[in-house]
């Protein structure tokens, strides 16, 4: 394999830093060509000095001077601001984009990379939740692969290798259940941010950790899976599997179930997506069958974790409804992280937004942008009440 030049959008985050670990461990396979961060200037500078990329972008324009100054003795190009971030994806200096920005902000750079014909390693699930039809269609037109990094989707992708002609009956997304598995609303109503930020199996960025505690993460992943694997909504099922060893399963029309397993470690799906179709040897810890292990499965409690029903609704309704779900959820999660609203209020805000925003059956990209903006305004008005 010749050296693949990777553009990491969101290099300072949980996925971004783990991707750089993978690149550092495999310098003969990968280089980092573009690195971007929203506000963590110090980490971005450190990464740039270590990996010597072609380009860095800092989202927060106030930090431009600091980054520029720190990299003055290098020939690394430095840009700042939201527009520059999207434009960097159009620079033809890389072979693959790792889309590791969190939230809606990841959509435009990813669309630009597709436009340029670059394969995508996709961590940013919100991109597909917001505009999955447009993103997948554009990728198909450009004949570029979108290789999932999300562990469940990586699992399904791996199960489907060699099965292109075989019909899928359904896919089964596993969910750990998060820190509040088995809890009821009378407990959840008092949950505070510090508790919700403690995930039992995975260490991740703040937004996805809260989404995991509310099960919105699994809801977003259902919609992500529908688009990635071209499924009908009824083919997507969620099962709670608290040990997070089986990362997801595919059931084919003959009833056979294929699963992909391993210890929960995002470095594995990251390196799989970067190196696909090759696998790379590594020294990551391995699952040990000699230790006492029990793998369990149960139905999700959708009466308590109503986000899962809301996301299912959004998936069935389609149109701009998943975009509304996502925008309202982003506003709600950041309000919860700022201690402005309670844990269960997050679901209320999403539900009310879904009831309020006008339905569009087949939105254009512009209409997705407008739906996102309108939903954010409405959801923010609920936070301020
Ligand atoms: P994170 O919060 O740790 O990092 C987010 C990155 O995006 C940072 O580099 C940050 O600077 C950048 N960013 C944030 N807001 C931005 C904005 N407005 N504009 C530009 N850049 C911005 O998040 P994460 O946990 O690494 O997650 C990244 C994405 O990957 C999310 O979509 C998440 O759902 C998905 N994902 C993460 C994990 C995980 O283990 N962390 C697993 C599966 C999927
Ligand atoms: Mg996941």
Short mmCIF file of C-alpha atoms and ligand atoms in Angstrom, two decimals:
data_model
loop_
_atom_site.label_atom_id
_atom_site.label_comp_id
_atom_site.label_asym_id
_atom_site.label_seq_id
_atom_site.Cartn_x
_atom_site.Cartn_y
_atom_site.Cartn_z
CA UNK A 1 0.00 0.00 0.00
CA UNK A 2 1.41 3.44 -0.86
CA UNK A 3 1.31 6.11 1.82
CA UNK A 4 -2.20 7.48 2.26
CA UNK A 5 -2.47 11.20 3.03
CA UNK A 6 -5.21 11.75 5.59
CA UNK A 7 -7.13 14.98 6.22
CA UNK A 8 -8.43 14.86 9.79
CA UNK A 9 -11.30 17.24 10.30
CA UNK A 10 -11.66 17.46 14.09
CA UNK A 11 -8.13 16.31 14.93
CA UNK A 12 -8.23 17.49 18.55
CA UNK A 13 -11.26 15.41 19.53
CA UNK A 14 -11.56 11.90 20.88
CA UNK A 15 -11.69 10.32 17.38
CA UNK A 16 -9.15 12.77 15.93
CA UNK A 17 -6.49 12.13 18.59
CA UNK A 18 -6.95 8.36 18.35
CA UNK A 19 -6.62 8.59 14.57
CA UNK A 20 -3.33 10.43 15.02
CA UNK A 21 -2.19 7.60 17.33
CA UNK A 22 -2.96 5.17 14.48
CA UNK A 23 -1.04 7.33 11.99
CA UNK A 24 1.90 7.65 14.41
CA UNK A 25 2.02 3.88 14.83
CA UNK A 26 1.98 3.34 11.04
CA UNK A 27 4.18 6.06 9.51
CA UNK A 28 4.92 3.89 6.48
CA UNK A 29 1.17 3.70 5.69
CA UNK A 30 -0.22 7.12 6.56
CA UNK A 31 0.61 10.82 6.85
CA UNK A 32 -1.54 13.64 8.25
CA UNK A 33 -2.03 16.30 5.57
CA UNK A 34 -4.77 18.52 7.04
CA UNK A 35 -5.56 19.00 10.72
CA UNK A 36 -8.46 21.09 12.02
CA UNK A 37 -9.79 22.12 15.43
CA UNK A 38 -12.51 24.43 16.63
CA UNK A 39 -10.90 26.07 19.67
CA UNK A 40 -8.12 23.93 21.15
CA UNK A 41 -5.25 25.96 19.69
CA UNK A 42 -2.58 24.48 21.96
CA UNK A 43 -3.31 20.87 21.03
CA UNK A 44 -3.61 21.77 17.35
CA UNK A 45 -0.18 23.45 17.48
CA UNK A 46 1.34 20.44 19.24
CA UNK A 47 -0.15 18.07 16.65
CA UNK A 48 1.04 20.25 13.78
CA UNK A 49 4.61 20.34 15.10
CA UNK A 50 4.60 16.57 15.51
CA UNK A 51 2.92 15.56 12.22
CA UNK A 52 4.01 18.43 9.96
CA UNK A 53 0.81 18.61 7.90
CA UNK A 54 0.37 20.70 4.78
CA UNK A 55 -2.52 22.73 6.26
CA UNK A 56 -4.08 23.47 9.64
CA UNK A 57 -7.36 25.25 10.26
CA UNK A 58 -8.54 26.69 13.56
CA UNK A 59 -12.30 27.30 13.59
CA UNK A 60 -12.18 30.07 16.19
CA UNK A 61 -10.84 33.10 14.28
CA UNK A 62 -9.68 34.79 17.49
CA UNK A 63 -7.03 32.08 17.80
CA UNK A 64 -5.57 32.57 14.33
CA UNK A 65 -2.71 34.79 15.54
CA UNK A 66 -1.64 32.31 18.21
CA UNK A 67 -1.53 29.36 15.79
CA UNK A 68 0.10 31.35 13.00
CA UNK A 69 2.81 32.63 15.34
CA UNK A 70 3.52 29.20 16.83
CA UNK A 71 3.94 27.66 13.36
CA UNK A 72 5.82 30.62 11.84
CA UNK A 73 9.06 28.66 11.47
CA UNK A 74 7.39 25.85 9.55
CA UNK A 75 5.91 25.85 6.08
CA UNK A 76 2.52 24.70 7.37
CA UNK A 77 -0.31 26.82 5.95
CA UNK A 78 -2.61 28.24 8.63
CA UNK A 79 -6.22 29.28 8.08
CA UNK A 80 -9.05 30.24 10.42
CA UNK A 81 -12.83 30.42 10.50
CA UNK A 82 -15.81 28.37 9.46
CA UNK A 83 -15.51 29.25 5.78
CA UNK A 84 -11.82 28.33 5.66
CA UNK A 85 -12.67 25.02 7.31
CA UNK A 86 -15.10 24.08 4.56
CA UNK A 87 -12.71 25.36 1.88
CA UNK A 88 -9.80 23.34 3.23
CA UNK A 89 -11.75 20.21 2.28
CA UNK A 90 -11.53 21.40 -1.35
CA UNK A 91 -7.72 21.51 -1.32
CA UNK A 92 -6.45 18.69 -3.44
CA UNK A 93 -3.60 17.60 -1.16
CA UNK A 94 -5.03 14.51 0.54
CA UNK A 95 -6.28 11.02 -0.32
CA UNK A 96 -8.94 10.47 2.33
CA UNK A 97 -10.92 12.61 4.75
CA UNK A 98 -11.51 11.42 8.28
CA UNK A 99 -14.72 13.27 9.17
CA UNK A 100 -14.29 13.57 12.95
CA UNK A 101 -15.93 16.92 13.68
CA UNK A 102 -18.85 16.60 16.08
CA UNK A 103 -22.36 17.61 15.05
CA UNK A 104 -23.90 19.50 12.15
CA UNK A 105 -20.66 21.48 11.70
CA UNK A 106 -19.18 18.43 10.01
CA UNK A 107 -21.65 18.44 7.12
CA UNK A 108 -20.22 21.13 4.81
CA UNK A 109 -16.55 20.03 4.86
CA UNK A 110 -17.64 16.43 4.25
CA UNK A 111 -19.83 17.44 1.31
CA UNK A 112 -16.89 19.38 -0.12
CA UNK A 113 -14.58 16.38 0.19
CA UNK A 114 -17.13 14.25 -1.66
CA UNK A 115 -17.42 16.96 -4.31
CA UNK A 116 -13.65 16.75 -4.76
CA UNK A 117 -13.96 12.97 -5.11
CA UNK A 118 -12.19 12.00 -1.88
CA UNK A 119 -13.10 8.82 -0.01
CA UNK A 120 -14.54 9.47 3.45
CA UNK A 121 -13.86 7.68 6.71
CA UNK A 122 -16.99 8.81 8.49
CA UNK A 123 -17.12 9.24 12.26
CA UNK A 124 -19.48 12.23 12.10
CA UNK A 125 -22.85 10.44 12.15
CA UNK A 126 -24.78 13.74 12.28
CA UNK A 127 -23.83 14.34 8.63
CA UNK A 128 -25.95 11.36 7.56
CA UNK A 129 -28.73 12.10 10.04
CA UNK A 130 -29.12 15.63 8.71
CA UNK A 131 -28.81 15.04 4.95
CA UNK A 132 -28.19 11.33 4.39
CA UNK A 133 -30.03 11.17 1.06
CA UNK A 134 -28.00 13.99 -0.48
CA UNK A 135 -24.68 12.82 0.97
CA UNK A 136 -25.11 9.22 -0.19
CA UNK A 137 -26.34 10.25 -3.62
CA UNK A 138 -23.41 12.60 -4.14
CA UNK A 139 -20.98 9.91 -3.02
CA UNK A 140 -22.57 7.45 -5.47
CA UNK A 141 -22.34 9.98 -8.32
CA UNK A 142 -18.68 10.57 -7.54
CA UNK A 143 -18.13 6.83 -7.01
CA UNK A 144 -16.41 7.37 -3.70
CA UNK A 145 -16.73 5.06 -0.72
CA UNK A 146 -18.02 6.21 2.64
CA UNK A 147 -16.41 3.91 5.15
CA UNK A 148 -17.96 4.06 8.60
CA UNK A 149 -15.84 4.66 11.70
CA UNK A 150 -18.74 4.42 14.16
CA UNK A 151 -18.07 1.03 15.80
CA UNK A 152 -21.54 -0.42 15.10
CA UNK A 153 -21.46 0.60 11.46
CA UNK A 154 -17.89 -0.57 11.06
CA UNK A 155 -19.08 -3.92 12.42
CA UNK A 156 -21.90 -4.11 9.88
CA UNK A 157 -19.58 -2.98 7.09
CA UNK A 158 -17.13 -5.74 8.05
CA UNK A 159 -19.95 -8.34 8.18
CA UNK A 160 -21.01 -7.30 4.67
CA UNK A 161 -17.60 -7.75 3.03
CA UNK A 162 -18.07 -10.47 0.40
CA UNK A 163 -21.87 -10.40 0.71
CA UNK A 164 -22.73 -7.80 -1.94
CA UNK A 165 -25.13 -10.09 -3.80
CA UNK A 166 -26.89 -11.38 -0.69
CA UNK A 167 -30.08 -9.89 0.66
CA UNK A 168 -30.06 -8.42 4.15
CA UNK A 169 -33.04 -9.32 6.29
CA UNK A 170 -32.14 -6.84 9.01
CA UNK A 171 -29.28 -5.32 10.91
CA UNK A 172 -29.04 -5.41 14.69
CA UNK A 173 -27.33 -2.43 16.27
CA UNK A 174 -25.99 -3.18 19.73
CA UNK A 175 -26.17 -0.52 22.44
CA UNK A 176 -24.41 -0.62 25.80
CA UNK A 177 -27.41 1.11 27.37
CA UNK A 178 -25.12 3.80 28.79
CA UNK A 179 -24.62 4.70 32.45
CA UNK A 180 -28.35 4.70 33.26
CA UNK A 181 -29.33 1.28 31.98
CA UNK A 182 -32.27 -0.04 34.04
CA UNK A 183 -33.03 3.38 35.56
CA UNK A 184 -36.50 4.93 35.47
CA UNK A 185 -37.70 8.54 34.92
CA UNK A 186 -37.95 9.22 38.67
CA UNK A 187 -34.17 8.66 38.82
CA UNK A 188 -33.30 10.33 35.52
CA UNK A 189 -35.09 13.55 36.39
CA UNK A 190 -32.34 14.38 38.91
CA UNK A 191 -29.34 13.29 36.86
CA UNK A 192 -26.58 15.87 36.58
CA UNK A 193 -23.97 16.39 33.90
CA UNK A 194 -21.02 14.85 35.80
CA UNK A 195 -22.86 11.58 36.25
CA UNK A 196 -24.13 11.50 32.67
CA UNK A 197 -20.59 12.08 31.38
CA UNK A 198 -19.42 8.77 32.85
CA UNK A 199 -19.85 6.10 30.22
CA UNK A 200 -19.26 2.52 31.43
CA UNK A 201 -17.41 1.18 28.33
CA UNK A 202 -16.25 3.99 26.05
CA UNK A 203 -14.30 7.22 26.55
CA UNK A 204 -15.60 9.78 24.02
CA UNK A 205 -16.31 13.48 23.45
CA UNK A 206 -18.90 15.20 25.67
CA UNK A 207 -21.75 15.39 23.15
CA UNK A 208 -21.74 11.72 22.15
CA UNK A 209 -21.33 10.70 25.79
CA UNK A 210 -24.54 12.53 26.71
CA UNK A 211 -26.22 11.10 23.59
CA UNK A 212 -25.22 7.64 24.83
CA UNK A 213 -26.74 8.30 28.25
CA UNK A 214 -30.07 9.40 26.69
CA UNK A 215 -29.92 6.70 23.97
CA UNK A 216 -30.17 9.45 21.35
CA UNK A 217 -26.83 8.15 20.11
CA UNK A 218 -28.45 4.85 19.17
CA UNK A 219 -31.33 6.73 17.56
CA UNK A 220 -28.88 8.74 15.42
CA UNK A 221 -27.08 5.51 14.59
CA UNK A 222 -30.30 3.88 13.33
CA UNK A 223 -30.70 6.70 10.83
CA UNK A 224 -26.99 6.59 10.00
CA UNK A 225 -27.28 2.84 9.29
CA UNK A 226 -30.38 3.27 7.15
CA UNK A 227 -28.47 5.59 4.80
CA UNK A 228 -25.10 3.83 4.87
CA UNK A 229 -26.51 0.41 4.04
CA UNK A 230 -29.54 1.50 1.99
CA UNK A 231 -32.10 -0.13 4.31
CA UNK A 232 -35.80 0.31 4.91
CA UNK A 233 -36.59 1.55 8.45
CA UNK A 234 -38.12 -1.79 9.48
CA UNK A 235 -34.77 -3.49 8.78
CA UNK A 236 -33.02 -1.60 11.58
CA UNK A 237 -33.26 -3.09 15.09
CA UNK A 238 -31.61 -2.09 18.37
CA UNK A 239 -30.66 -4.49 21.13
CA UNK A 240 -29.08 -3.67 24.49
CA UNK A 241 -25.80 -5.51 24.99
CA UNK A 242 -24.15 -3.98 28.07
CA UNK A 243 -20.72 -5.61 27.60
CA UNK A 244 -20.09 -3.89 24.21
CA UNK A 245 -18.22 -6.93 22.83
CA UNK A 246 -20.49 -7.63 19.86
CA UNK A 247 -20.36 -4.34 17.98
CA UNK A 248 -23.36 -5.13 15.75
CA UNK A 249 -24.83 -7.88 13.60
CA UNK A 250 -26.32 -8.53 10.19
CA UNK A 251 -29.04 -11.09 9.60
CA UNK A 252 -29.27 -12.37 6.02
CA UNK A 253 -32.39 -13.74 4.33
CA UNK A 254 -31.44 -17.32 5.23
CA UNK A 255 -31.58 -16.33 8.91
CA UNK A 256 -27.83 -16.52 9.43
CA UNK A 257 -26.53 -13.85 11.81
CA UNK A 258 -23.02 -12.47 11.36
CA UNK A 259 -21.47 -10.45 14.17
CA UNK A 260 -18.24 -8.53 14.54
CA UNK A 261 -16.67 -8.69 18.00
CA UNK A 262 -13.79 -7.22 19.93
CA UNK A 263 -12.95 -5.18 23.00
CA UNK A 264 -14.46 -1.69 22.88
CA UNK A 265 -11.62 0.40 21.42
CA UNK A 266 -12.30 3.01 18.72
CA UNK A 267 -8.77 2.68 17.36
CA UNK A 268 -9.78 -0.56 15.66
CA UNK A 269 -12.66 0.84 13.54
CA UNK A 270 -10.56 3.97 12.88
CA UNK A 271 -7.61 2.02 11.50
CA UNK A 272 -9.93 -0.35 9.62
CA UNK A 273 -11.54 2.62 7.83
CA UNK A 274 -8.20 4.30 7.09
CA UNK A 275 -6.55 1.15 5.73
CA UNK A 276 -9.55 -0.58 4.09
CA UNK A 277 -9.49 -3.08 2.43
CA UNK A 278 -6.31 -4.01 4.28
CA UNK A 279 -6.12 -4.97 7.96
CA UNK A 280 -3.17 -3.74 10.02
CA UNK A 281 -1.47 -5.77 12.73
CA UNK A 282 -1.42 -4.03 16.13
CA UNK A 283 -0.84 -4.65 19.82
CA UNK A 284 -4.25 -3.51 21.07
CA UNK A 285 -5.61 -5.58 24.01
CA UNK A 286 -7.62 -8.63 22.85
CA UNK A 287 -10.77 -10.32 24.03
CA UNK A 288 -9.84 -13.19 26.32
CA UNK A 289 -12.09 -16.28 26.27
CA UNK A 290 -10.23 -17.73 29.28
CA UNK A 291 -11.64 -15.06 31.57
CA UNK A 292 -15.18 -15.52 32.90
CA UNK A 293 -17.36 -13.71 30.35
CA UNK A 294 -21.09 -13.41 29.93
CA UNK A 295 -22.64 -11.72 26.95
CA UNK A 296 -26.23 -10.60 27.49
CA UNK A 297 -28.94 -9.06 25.33
CA UNK A 298 -32.18 -7.30 26.20
CA UNK A 299 -34.83 -5.10 24.65
CA UNK A 300 -34.32 -1.34 25.05
CA UNK A 301 -36.70 0.41 27.46
CA UNK A 302 -38.18 2.88 24.99
CA UNK A 303 -40.79 4.11 27.49
CA UNK A 304 -38.02 5.50 29.69
CA UNK A 305 -35.53 6.35 26.97
CA UNK A 306 -38.01 8.10 24.70
CA UNK A 307 -35.30 9.50 22.45
CA UNK A 308 -35.13 6.10 20.82
CA UNK A 309 -38.83 6.28 19.87
CA UNK A 310 -38.44 9.87 18.65
CA UNK A 311 -35.51 8.87 16.45
CA UNK A 312 -37.44 5.85 15.16
CA UNK A 313 -40.32 8.17 14.28
CA UNK A 314 -37.93 10.53 12.52
CA UNK A 315 -36.43 7.64 10.56
CA UNK A 316 -39.86 6.45 9.39
CA UNK A 317 -41.13 9.96 8.56
CA UNK A 318 -37.96 10.89 6.70
CA UNK A 319 -37.77 14.22 4.84
CA UNK A 320 -36.42 16.97 7.08
CA UNK A 321 -37.57 15.30 10.33
CA UNK A 322 -34.19 13.66 11.17
CA UNK A 323 -32.58 17.08 10.55
CA UNK A 324 -35.00 18.60 13.08
CA UNK A 325 -34.29 15.79 15.56
CA UNK A 326 -30.56 16.39 15.24
CA UNK A 327 -30.63 20.19 15.52
CA UNK A 328 -32.96 20.16 18.53
CA UNK A 329 -30.84 17.49 20.17
CA UNK A 330 -27.63 19.50 19.67
CA UNK A 331 -29.20 22.56 21.32
CA UNK A 332 -30.60 20.41 24.14
CA UNK A 333 -27.34 18.56 24.83
CA UNK A 334 -25.26 21.75 24.99
CA UNK A 335 -27.90 23.34 27.27
CA UNK A 336 -27.70 20.30 29.55
CA UNK A 337 -23.89 20.48 29.53
CA UNK A 338 -24.17 24.12 30.66
CA UNK A 339 -26.54 23.04 33.47
CA UNK A 340 -29.37 25.05 31.92
CA UNK A 341 -31.89 22.21 31.65
CA UNK A 342 -32.48 18.82 33.25
CA UNK A 343 -31.77 15.39 31.80
CA UNK A 344 -35.35 14.63 30.76
CA UNK A 345 -35.84 18.15 29.34
CA UNK A 346 -33.55 17.16 26.48
CA UNK A 347 -36.18 14.74 25.16
CA UNK A 348 -38.95 17.33 25.66
CA UNK A 349 -37.09 19.85 23.51
CA UNK A 350 -36.58 17.33 20.72
CA UNK A 351 -40.21 16.21 20.84
CA UNK A 352 -41.60 19.76 20.79
CA UNK A 353 -39.30 20.74 17.93
CA UNK A 354 -40.42 17.75 15.89
CA UNK A 355 -44.03 18.80 16.43
CA UNK A 356 -43.35 22.45 15.55
CA UNK A 357 -41.14 22.56 12.47
CA UNK A 358 -42.94 22.25 9.12
CA UNK A 359 -42.47 18.96 7.28
CA UNK A 360 -40.62 18.92 3.96
CA UNK A 361 -40.77 15.62 2.16
CA UNK A 362 -37.79 15.94 -0.17
CA UNK A 363 -35.64 18.83 1.03
CA UNK A 364 -32.91 20.43 -1.04
CA UNK A 365 -29.58 21.03 0.65
CA UNK A 366 -30.59 24.65 1.18
CA UNK A 367 -33.81 23.49 2.83
CA UNK A 368 -31.81 21.27 5.15
CA UNK A 369 -29.70 24.31 6.14
CA UNK A 370 -32.88 26.30 6.75
CA UNK A 371 -34.51 23.50 8.73
CA UNK A 372 -31.40 23.26 10.89
CA UNK A 373 -31.35 27.02 11.57
CA UNK A 374 -35.08 27.26 12.23
CA UNK A 375 -35.00 24.29 14.60
CA UNK A 376 -32.04 25.70 16.52
CA UNK A 377 -33.90 29.00 17.05
CA UNK A 378 -37.02 27.22 18.23
CA UNK A 379 -35.16 24.78 20.50
CA UNK A 380 -33.11 27.65 21.97
CA UNK A 381 -36.35 29.51 22.76
CA UNK A 382 -37.44 26.47 24.80
CA UNK A 383 -34.16 26.48 26.73
CA UNK A 384 -34.62 30.16 27.62
CA UNK A 385 -38.20 29.73 28.84
P1 LIG B 1 -15.02 15.57 20.36
O1 LIG B 1 -15.91 16.58 20.97
O2 LIG B 1 -14.05 14.86 21.22
O3 LIG B 1 -14.18 16.26 19.16
C1 LIG B 1 -14.81 17.02 18.20
C2 LIG B 1 -13.81 17.64 17.23
O4 LIG B 1 -14.55 18.51 16.37
C3 LIG B 1 -12.76 18.51 17.90
O5 LIG B 1 -11.56 18.43 17.16
C4 LIG B 1 -13.33 19.92 17.81
O6 LIG B 1 -12.32 20.92 17.74
C5 LIG B 1 -14.08 19.85 16.49
N1 LIG B 1 -15.25 20.74 16.49
C6 LIG B 1 -16.21 20.85 17.44
N2 LIG B 1 -17.12 21.77 17.09
C7 LIG B 1 -16.74 22.24 15.88
C8 LIG B 1 -17.28 23.23 15.00
N3 LIG B 1 -18.40 23.91 15.30
N4 LIG B 1 -16.62 23.46 13.84
C9 LIG B 1 -15.50 22.79 13.54
N5 LIG B 1 -14.94 21.85 14.33
C10 LIG B 1 -15.56 21.59 15.49
O7 LIG B 1 -15.96 14.54 19.58
P2 LIG B 1 -15.70 12.99 19.28
O8 LIG B 1 -16.14 12.19 20.43
O9 LIG B 1 -14.33 12.81 18.75
O10 LIG B 1 -16.76 12.74 18.13
C11 LIG B 1 -16.58 13.19 16.80
C12 LIG B 1 -17.65 12.57 15.92
O11 LIG B 1 -17.43 11.16 15.88
C13 LIG B 1 -19.07 12.76 16.44
O12 LIG B 1 -19.94 12.94 15.37
C14 LIG B 1 -19.38 11.46 17.14
O13 LIG B 1 -20.74 11.13 17.14
C15 LIG B 1 -18.59 10.47 16.31
N6 LIG B 1 -18.20 9.26 17.03
C16 LIG B 1 -17.36 9.37 18.10
C17 LIG B 1 -16.99 8.24 18.80
C18 LIG B 1 -16.05 8.32 19.95
O14 LIG B 1 -15.64 7.28 20.49
N7 LIG B 1 -15.63 9.49 20.38
C19 LIG B 1 -17.50 6.99 18.42
C20 LIG B 1 -18.34 6.92 17.32
C21 LIG B 1 -18.69 8.06 16.63
MG1 LIG B 2 -21.42 4.02 17.85
#
